[in-house]
Tab-separated table of C-alpha atoms in Angstrom:
chain	number	residue	atom	x	y	z
A	843	MET	CA	6.054	-27.823	-19.383
A	844	ALA	CA	9.733	-27.207	-19.991
A	845	THR	CA	10.750	-23.643	-20.554
A	846	THR	CA	12.831	-22.617	-23.511
A	847	ALA	CA	14.872	-19.488	-23.857
A	848	GLY	CA	13.483	-16.553	-25.771
A	849	SER	CA	14.086	-16.175	-29.459
A	850	ALA	CA	17.438	-14.720	-30.354
A	851	ALA	CA	15.902	-11.998	-32.489
A	852	GLY	CA	12.512	-10.611	-33.318
A	853	PRO	CA	10.914	-9.606	-36.614
A	854	ALA	CA	12.669	-7.236	-39.005
A	855	GLY	CA	10.715	-4.283	-37.564
A	856	PRO	CA	8.269	-3.448	-34.792
A	857	GLU	CA	4.943	-5.216	-35.061
A	858	PRO	CA	2.054	-2.785	-35.696
A	859	MET	CA	-0.082	-2.113	-32.640
A	860	PRO	CA	-3.232	-4.250	-32.825
A	861	SER	CA	-6.846	-3.180	-32.556
A	862	TYR	CA	-9.020	-4.112	-29.589
A	863	ALA	CA	-10.618	-6.825	-31.696
A	864	GLN	CA	-7.233	-8.296	-32.609
A	865	LEU	CA	-6.173	-8.158	-28.961
A	866	VAL	CA	-9.230	-10.154	-27.878
A	867	GLN	CA	-9.078	-12.605	-30.781
A	868	ARG	CA	-5.351	-13.319	-30.669
A	869	GLY	CA	-4.961	-13.051	-26.916
A	870	TRP	CA	-7.899	-15.366	-26.236
A	871	GLY	CA	-6.707	-17.805	-28.897
A	872	SER	CA	-3.196	-17.902	-27.462
A	873	ALA	CA	-4.501	-18.393	-23.938
A	874	LEU	CA	-6.754	-21.270	-25.014
A	875	ALA	CA	-3.912	-22.885	-26.933
A	876	ALA	CA	-1.631	-22.556	-23.916
A	877	ALA	CA	-4.276	-24.096	-21.656
A	878	ARG	CA	-4.826	-27.046	-24.004
A	879	GLY	CA	-1.096	-27.624	-24.355
A	880	CYS	CA	-0.494	-27.693	-20.616
A	881	ALA	CA	-0.876	-31.371	-19.809
A	882	ASP	CA	0.553	-31.233	-16.286
A	883	CYS	CA	-0.702	-27.833	-15.099
A	884	GLY	CA	-1.322	-27.664	-11.370
A	885	TRP	CA	0.370	-27.026	-8.062
A	886	GLY	CA	3.162	-29.432	-8.902
A	887	LEU	CA	4.078	-27.445	-11.991
A	888	ALA	CA	3.789	-24.202	-10.046
A	889	ARG	CA	6.190	-25.443	-7.380
A	890	ARG	CA	8.670	-26.600	-10.011
A	891	GLY	CA	8.327	-23.301	-11.837
A	892	LEU	CA	9.096	-21.348	-8.691
A	893	ALA	CA	12.103	-23.516	-7.912
A	894	GLU	CA	13.502	-23.388	-11.445
A	895	HIS	CA	12.689	-19.886	-12.643
A	896	ALA	CA	12.167	-17.543	-9.682
A	897	HIS	CA	15.391	-15.728	-8.884
A	898	LEU	CA	15.010	-13.486	-5.861
A	899	ALA	CA	17.697	-13.414	-3.186
A	900	PRO	CA	16.885	-12.677	0.479
A	901	PRO	CA	19.118	-9.566	0.453
A	902	GLU	CA	16.986	-8.166	-2.376
A	903	LEU	CA	13.797	-8.651	-0.359
A	904	LEU	CA	15.483	-7.053	2.655
A	905	LEU	CA	16.517	-4.081	0.531
A	906	LEU	CA	12.919	-3.732	-0.669
A	907	ALA	CA	11.591	-3.771	2.905
A	908	LEU	CA	14.178	-1.223	4.015
A	909	GLY	CA	13.237	0.957	1.052
A	910	ALA	CA	9.566	0.871	2.070
A	911	LEU	CA	10.456	1.819	5.644
A	912	GLY	CA	12.773	4.535	4.395
A	913	LEU	CA	10.083	6.089	2.194
A	914	THR	CA	7.615	6.024	5.093
A	915	ALA	CA	10.135	7.824	7.306
A	916	LEU	CA	10.993	10.272	4.518
A	917	ARG	CA	7.323	11.092	3.951
A	918	SER	CA	6.743	11.695	7.649
A	919	ALA	CA	9.772	13.991	7.822
A	920	ALA	CA	8.789	15.847	4.644
A	921	THR	CA	5.245	16.305	5.962
A	922	ALA	CA	6.424	17.754	9.263
A	923	ARG	CA	9.320	19.867	7.985
A	924	LEU	CA	8.253	20.865	4.473
A	925	PHE	CA	4.642	20.303	3.450
A	926	ARG	CA	2.821	21.510	6.569
A	927	PRO	CA	5.050	24.607	6.929
A	928	LEU	CA	4.414	25.326	3.230
A	929	ALA	CA	0.665	25.094	3.738
A	930	LYS	CA	0.916	27.410	6.732
A	931	ARG	CA	3.099	29.930	4.899
A	932	CYS	CA	0.693	30.003	1.941
A	933	HIS	CA	-2.303	30.463	4.284
A	934	LEU	CA	-4.252	27.551	2.829
A	935	GLN	CA	-7.748	26.758	4.031
A	936	PRO	CA	-7.655	24.217	6.903
A	937	LYS	CA	-9.267	21.463	4.857
A	938	ASP	CA	-6.785	22.050	2.012
A	939	ALA	CA	-3.811	22.305	4.348
A	940	ALA	CA	-4.695	18.911	5.820
A	941	LYS	CA	-4.671	17.290	2.379
A	942	LEU	CA	-1.670	19.029	0.839
A	943	PRO	CA	1.029	16.726	2.345
A	944	GLU	CA	-0.454	13.590	0.756
A	945	SER	CA	-0.768	15.142	-2.704
A	946	ALA	CA	2.613	16.876	-2.571
A	947	TRP	CA	4.368	13.655	-1.580
A	948	LYS	CA	2.690	11.608	-4.298
A	949	PHE	CA	3.227	14.285	-6.936
A	950	LEU	CA	6.960	14.501	-6.301
A	951	PHE	CA	7.434	10.736	-6.182
A	952	TYR	CA	5.355	9.924	-9.251
A	953	LEU	CA	6.938	12.756	-11.217
A	954	GLY	CA	10.423	11.491	-10.423
A	955	CYS	CA	9.627	7.854	-11.191
A	956	TRP	CA	7.720	8.619	-14.397
A	957	SER	CA	10.488	10.908	-15.627
A	958	TYR	CA	13.035	8.179	-14.973
A	959	SER	CA	10.909	5.558	-16.773
A	960	ALA	CA	10.443	7.942	-19.702
A	961	TYR	CA	14.189	8.432	-19.859
A	962	LEU	CA	14.801	4.674	-19.937
A	963	LEU	CA	12.213	4.103	-22.683
A	964	PHE	CA	13.011	7.118	-24.869
A	965	GLY	CA	16.512	8.213	-23.889
A	966	THR	CA	18.255	4.849	-24.113
A	967	ASP	CA	18.321	1.917	-26.517
A	968	TYR	CA	15.433	0.054	-24.882
A	969	PRO	CA	12.802	-0.492	-27.629
A	970	PHE	CA	9.945	-1.709	-25.429
A	971	PHE	CA	7.561	1.210	-25.968
A	972	HIS	CA	7.719	1.227	-29.763
A	973	ASP	CA	8.080	-2.559	-29.978
A	974	PRO	CA	6.471	-4.192	-26.901
A	975	PRO	CA	6.980	-7.789	-28.140
A	976	SER	CA	10.725	-7.140	-27.942
A	977	ALA	CA	10.379	-7.258	-24.163
A	978	PHE	CA	10.499	-11.064	-24.511
A	979	TYR	CA	13.216	-11.380	-27.137
A	980	ASP	CA	16.296	-13.172	-25.785
A	981	TRP	CA	14.512	-13.974	-22.527
A	982	THR	CA	16.275	-16.620	-20.437
A	983	PRO	CA	15.595	-17.825	-16.871
A	984	GLY	CA	17.678	-15.935	-14.340
A	985	MET	CA	19.014	-13.438	-16.878
A	986	ALA	CA	20.777	-10.401	-15.448
A	987	VAL	CA	18.596	-7.357	-14.755
A	988	PRO	CA	20.238	-4.141	-16.022
A	989	TRP	CA	21.128	-1.862	-13.140
A	990	ASP	CA	19.038	1.036	-14.450
A	991	ILE	CA	15.871	-1.078	-14.643
A	992	ALA	CA	16.692	-2.679	-11.276
A	993	THR	CA	16.847	0.832	-9.791
A	994	ALA	CA	13.388	1.634	-11.141
A	995	TYR	CA	12.089	-1.624	-9.691
A	996	LEU	CA	13.582	-0.928	-6.275
A	997	LEU	CA	12.043	2.545	-6.139
A	998	GLN	CA	8.616	1.388	-7.292
A	999	GLY	CA	8.550	-1.744	-5.152
A	1000	SER	CA	9.538	0.246	-2.077
A	1001	PHE	CA	6.886	2.855	-2.836
A	1002	TYR	CA	4.039	0.361	-3.174
A	1003	GLY	CA	5.153	-1.417	-0.026
A	1004	HIS	CA	4.995	1.953	1.720
A	1005	SER	CA	1.660	2.755	0.041
A	1006	ILE	CA	-0.079	-0.265	1.571
A	1007	TYR	CA	0.738	1.107	5.019
A	1008	ALA	CA	0.031	4.698	3.969
A	1009	THR	CA	-3.436	3.904	2.602
A	1010	LEU	CA	-4.405	2.410	5.941
A	1011	TYR	CA	-2.782	4.868	8.335
A	1012	MET	CA	-1.626	8.039	6.555
A	1013	ASP	CA	-3.822	8.879	3.554
A	1014	THR	CA	-7.329	10.316	3.478
A	1015	TRP	CA	-9.869	7.477	3.537
A	1016	ARG	CA	-12.066	7.502	0.426
A	1017	LYS	CA	-14.855	5.468	-1.121
A	1018	ASP	CA	-12.361	3.554	-3.254
A	1019	SER	CA	-9.701	3.025	-0.597
A	1020	VAL	CA	-10.390	-0.710	-0.421
A	1021	VAL	CA	-9.930	-0.933	-4.177
A	1022	MET	CA	-6.782	1.166	-3.785
A	1023	LEU	CA	-5.442	-1.333	-1.256
A	1024	VAL	CA	-6.102	-4.189	-3.681
A	1025	HIS	CA	-4.364	-2.182	-6.402
A	1026	HIS	CA	-1.283	-1.648	-4.241
A	1027	VAL	CA	-1.086	-5.332	-3.304
A	1028	VAL	CA	-1.528	-6.465	-6.915
A	1029	THR	CA	1.066	-3.949	-8.112
A	1030	LEU	CA	3.571	-4.990	-5.456
A	1031	VAL	CA	3.081	-8.680	-6.307
A	1032	LEU	CA	3.546	-7.877	-9.997
A	1033	ILE	CA	6.720	-5.884	-9.313
A	1034	VAL	CA	8.318	-8.531	-7.105
A	1035	SER	CA	7.282	-11.528	-9.199
A	1036	SER	CA	8.114	-9.944	-12.562
A	1037	TYR	CA	11.557	-9.126	-11.203
A	1038	ALA	CA	12.014	-12.662	-9.904
A	1039	PHE	CA	10.971	-14.219	-13.231
A	1040	ARG	CA	12.917	-11.625	-15.225
A	1041	TYR	CA	9.929	-10.007	-16.908
A	1042	HIS	CA	11.394	-6.620	-16.008
A	1043	ASN	CA	11.332	-5.305	-19.568
A	1044	VAL	CA	7.563	-5.365	-19.880
A	1045	GLY	CA	7.293	-4.309	-16.231
A	1046	LEU	CA	9.096	-1.069	-17.029
A	1047	LEU	CA	6.501	-0.349	-19.715
A	1048	VAL	CA	3.638	-1.033	-17.274
A	1049	LEU	CA	5.079	1.444	-14.770
A	1050	PHE	CA	5.553	4.133	-17.407
A	1051	LEU	CA	1.987	3.831	-18.686
A	1052	HIS	CA	0.455	4.119	-15.215
A	1053	ASP	CA	2.500	6.772	-13.434
A	1054	ILE	CA	1.697	9.673	-15.766
A	1055	SER	CA	-1.968	9.739	-14.719
A	1056	ASP	CA	-0.986	9.953	-11.059
A	1057	VAL	CA	1.360	12.859	-11.802
A	1058	GLN	CA	-1.468	14.812	-13.422
A	1059	LEU	CA	-3.988	13.907	-10.720
A	1060	GLU	CA	-1.818	15.104	-7.843
A	1061	PHE	CA	-0.711	18.224	-9.741
A	1062	THR	CA	-4.344	19.137	-10.355
A	1063	LYS	CA	-5.235	18.615	-6.695
A	1064	LEU	CA	-2.354	20.833	-5.566
A	1065	ASN	CA	-3.570	23.666	-7.771
A	1066	VAL	CA	-7.089	23.250	-6.382
A	1067	TYR	CA	-5.693	23.645	-2.872
A	1068	PHE	CA	-3.706	26.756	-3.811
A	1069	LYS	CA	-6.480	28.556	-5.702
A	1070	ALA	CA	-8.075	29.686	-2.419
A	1071	ARG	CA	-4.884	30.471	-0.509
A	1072	GLY	CA	-4.920	33.530	1.655
A	1073	GLY	CA	-8.695	33.684	1.494
A	1074	SER	CA	-8.711	35.056	-2.054
A	1075	TYR	CA	-9.491	33.411	-5.390
A	1076	ARG	CA	-6.408	32.728	-7.528
A	1077	ARG	CA	-7.381	32.630	-11.181
A	1078	LEU	CA	-4.092	31.175	-12.388
A	1079	HIS	CA	-4.307	28.158	-10.077
A	1080	ALA	CA	-7.976	27.693	-11.004
A	1081	LEU	CA	-7.115	27.723	-14.714
A	1082	VAL	CA	-4.224	25.292	-14.268
A	1083	ALA	CA	-6.482	23.013	-12.213
A	1084	ASP	CA	-9.118	22.996	-14.961
A	1085	LEU	CA	-6.533	22.242	-17.658
A	1086	GLY	CA	-4.941	19.601	-15.459
A	1087	CYS	CA	-8.313	17.935	-14.965
A	1088	LEU	CA	-8.898	17.743	-18.713
A	1089	SER	CA	-5.386	16.411	-19.263
A	1090	PHE	CA	-5.848	13.812	-16.524
A	1091	CYS	CA	-9.106	12.524	-18.012
A	1092	PHE	CA	-7.546	12.206	-21.459
A	1093	SER	CA	-4.312	10.595	-20.276
A	1094	TRP	CA	-6.151	8.045	-18.128
A	1095	PHE	CA	-7.978	6.722	-21.147
A	1096	TRP	CA	-5.048	7.002	-23.549
A	1097	PHE	CA	-2.334	5.487	-21.365
A	1098	ARG	CA	-4.287	3.015	-19.218
A	1099	LEU	CA	-7.183	1.943	-21.430
A	1100	TYR	CA	-5.678	2.309	-24.903
A	1101	TRP	CA	-1.911	1.877	-24.826
A	1102	PHE	CA	-1.823	-0.447	-21.801
A	1103	PRO	CA	-4.041	-3.199	-23.232
A	1104	LEU	CA	-2.867	-2.830	-26.831
A	1105	LYS	CA	0.812	-2.694	-25.961
A	1106	VAL	CA	1.252	-4.617	-22.712
A	1107	LEU	CA	-1.616	-7.124	-22.706
A	1108	TYR	CA	-1.076	-7.952	-26.361
A	1109	ALA	CA	2.599	-8.636	-25.675
A	1110	THR	CA	2.009	-10.691	-22.529
A	1111	CYS	CA	-1.046	-12.624	-23.736
A	1112	HIS	CA	-0.043	-13.284	-27.346
A	1113	THR	CA	3.463	-12.449	-28.554
A	1114	SER	CA	5.188	-13.701	-25.389
A	1115	LEU	CA	4.190	-17.252	-26.358
A	1116	ILE	CA	5.752	-16.749	-29.777
A	1117	SER	CA	9.116	-15.752	-28.288
A	1118	VAL	CA	8.940	-18.155	-25.325
A	1119	PRO	CA	6.467	-20.965	-26.146
A	1120	ASP	CA	6.354	-22.326	-22.582
A	1121	ILE	CA	6.841	-19.086	-20.700
A	1122	PRO	CA	6.637	-19.636	-16.922
A	1123	PHE	CA	3.557	-18.498	-14.977
A	1124	TYR	CA	1.850	-17.225	-18.120
A	1125	PHE	CA	-1.649	-17.405	-16.608
A	1126	PHE	CA	-0.606	-15.968	-13.246
A	1127	PHE	CA	0.908	-12.797	-14.667
A	1128	ASN	CA	-1.802	-12.224	-17.230
A	1129	ALA	CA	-4.507	-12.696	-14.584
A	1130	LEU	CA	-2.901	-9.968	-12.461
A	1131	LEU	CA	-2.537	-7.651	-15.468
A	1132	LEU	CA	-6.180	-8.224	-16.382
A	1133	LEU	CA	-7.178	-7.440	-12.793
A	1134	LEU	CA	-5.194	-4.220	-13.080
A	1135	THR	CA	-7.140	-3.429	-16.260
A	1136	VAL	CA	-10.450	-4.020	-14.476
A	1137	MET	CA	-9.426	-1.587	-11.728
A	1138	ASN	CA	-8.445	0.988	-14.371
A	1139	VAL	CA	-11.925	0.667	-15.874
A	1140	TYR	CA	-13.483	0.948	-12.404
A	1141	TRP	CA	-11.712	4.251	-11.735
A	1142	PHE	CA	-12.508	5.457	-15.242
A	1143	LEU	CA	-16.186	5.205	-14.293
A	1144	TYR	CA	-15.525	7.828	-11.602
A	1145	ILE	CA	-13.938	10.010	-14.272
A	1146	VAL	CA	-16.943	9.581	-16.573
A	1147	ALA	CA	-19.329	10.396	-13.705
A	1148	PHE	CA	-17.282	13.479	-12.888
A	1149	ALA	CA	-17.261	14.653	-16.521
A	1150	THR	CA	-21.008	14.066	-16.794
A	1151	LYS	CA	-21.717	16.199	-13.728
A	1152	VAL	CA	-19.523	18.998	-15.064
A	1153	LEU	CA	-21.069	18.952	-18.555
A	1154	THR	CA	-24.640	18.882	-17.210
A	1155	GLY	CA	-23.987	21.713	-14.757
A	1156	GLN	CA	-24.475	19.567	-11.656
A	1157	LEU	CA	-20.929	20.358	-10.502
A	1158	ARG	CA	-19.598	23.907	-10.670
A	1159	GLU	CA	-16.412	23.273	-8.735
A	1160	LEU	CA	-13.823	20.541	-9.141
A	1161	LYS	CA	-14.597	17.850	-6.590
A	1162	ASP	CA	-13.310	14.327	-6.086
A	1163	LEU	CA	-16.348	12.044	-6.329
A	1164	ARG	CA	-14.495	9.397	-4.328
A	1165	GLU	CA	-14.702	11.619	-1.243
A	1166	TYR	CA	-17.333	11.124	1.423
A	1167	ASP	CA	-19.595	14.078	2.113
A	1168	MET	CA	-18.618	16.085	5.153
A	1169	VAL	CA	-20.671	15.672	8.276
A	1170	ASP	CA	-21.283	19.068	9.794
A	1171	THR	CA	-19.429	18.455	13.017
A	1172	GLN	CA	-16.520	20.485	14.255
A	1173	SER	CA	-13.788	19.221	16.514
A	1174	PRO	CA	-12.922	21.389	19.508
A	1175	LYS	CA	-9.242	20.666	18.894
A	1176	PRO	CA	-7.652	22.540	15.956
A	1177	SER	CA	-5.157	19.717	15.370
A	1178	LYS	CA	-7.964	17.478	14.219
A	1179	ALA	CA	-8.135	19.434	10.989
A	1180	GLU	CA	-4.779	17.980	10.004
A	1181	LYS	CA	-5.750	14.372	10.632
A	1182	PRO	CA	-7.612	12.165	8.151
A	1183	LEU	CA	-10.991	11.218	9.624
A	1184	ARG	CA	-11.066	7.437	9.593
A	1185	ASN	CA	-14.647	6.672	10.619
A	1186	GLY	CA	-16.007	6.378	7.081
A	1187	LEU	CA	-18.565	9.158	7.623
A	1188	VAL	CA	-16.592	12.181	6.507
A	1189	LYS	CA	-14.512	13.771	3.907
A	1190	ASP	CA	-14.796	17.147	2.406
A	1191	LYS	CA	-13.954	18.233	-1.093
A	1192	LEU	CA	-10.643	16.968	-2.345
A	1193	PHE	CA	-10.662	18.996	-5.510
């Protein structure tokens, strides 16, 4: 299955975004055609593909590992020197003060990364958002990665490397934490492998479409924590939290379940084979992207359950349905309030 370089130029203009039906029909047809045309598919082809098309130097992997360690150290320092003192100064409730560092850290990181991705997609000449198939135009094995996209990759790869550790040892343990771990591993594999195979253009689009929901989620949680600061009810924070919740629900569907499949999956499953007929590791990357889609649907079910409870009056206060119910036990040590309870029996309201 010899790989050819990408087409020198694409169509005269951006291809219209397909419908869900066109995505399934064309994507499935392209995948079947690729499977039938692969006479020597197997481990031998995979080994040759890795040797011929994967371009990832050991110093780059070392830099990624150092970035993950650096972010872990930075988060620990920010928690001790900034986030916990902020919670204390604002007189947050103990349960909210214990959760603020995680949300504040994630909010700041996701906001920075999403803003940078938005700048690359809308403030430069990269056409990948408006014309996703162009992500594969002029593709060649081992092509140079632009420094600005490489920077985004380094930041995101380091963050998801850190997040695997953080989910296990730093974050609040939730009902979906195992799924979250799988998500972080899949995302890290996608980041590293798409960089190695030079699929960074479409990777930038994937990052942009996913980070915005996390920005809104963490922003909403922060306002929930601050609405009861000082022992009094803060209407402004409560209003912002409600609006943020609505915005989060909408953006999750629009960015992850509408734009992501119709822009990214359509480009990777169908139009990539038009630009690069024998594109390397076609099934591997699309399998991971489809798994990411399944996880997005899984979390959307939590959102639907949450919205249903709110609309039917079963839930009067914003609450994260992924949280375990609190067991009515109090620790004699005040410091325990700041530590995530890891025994799988507890968790109070997150929202």
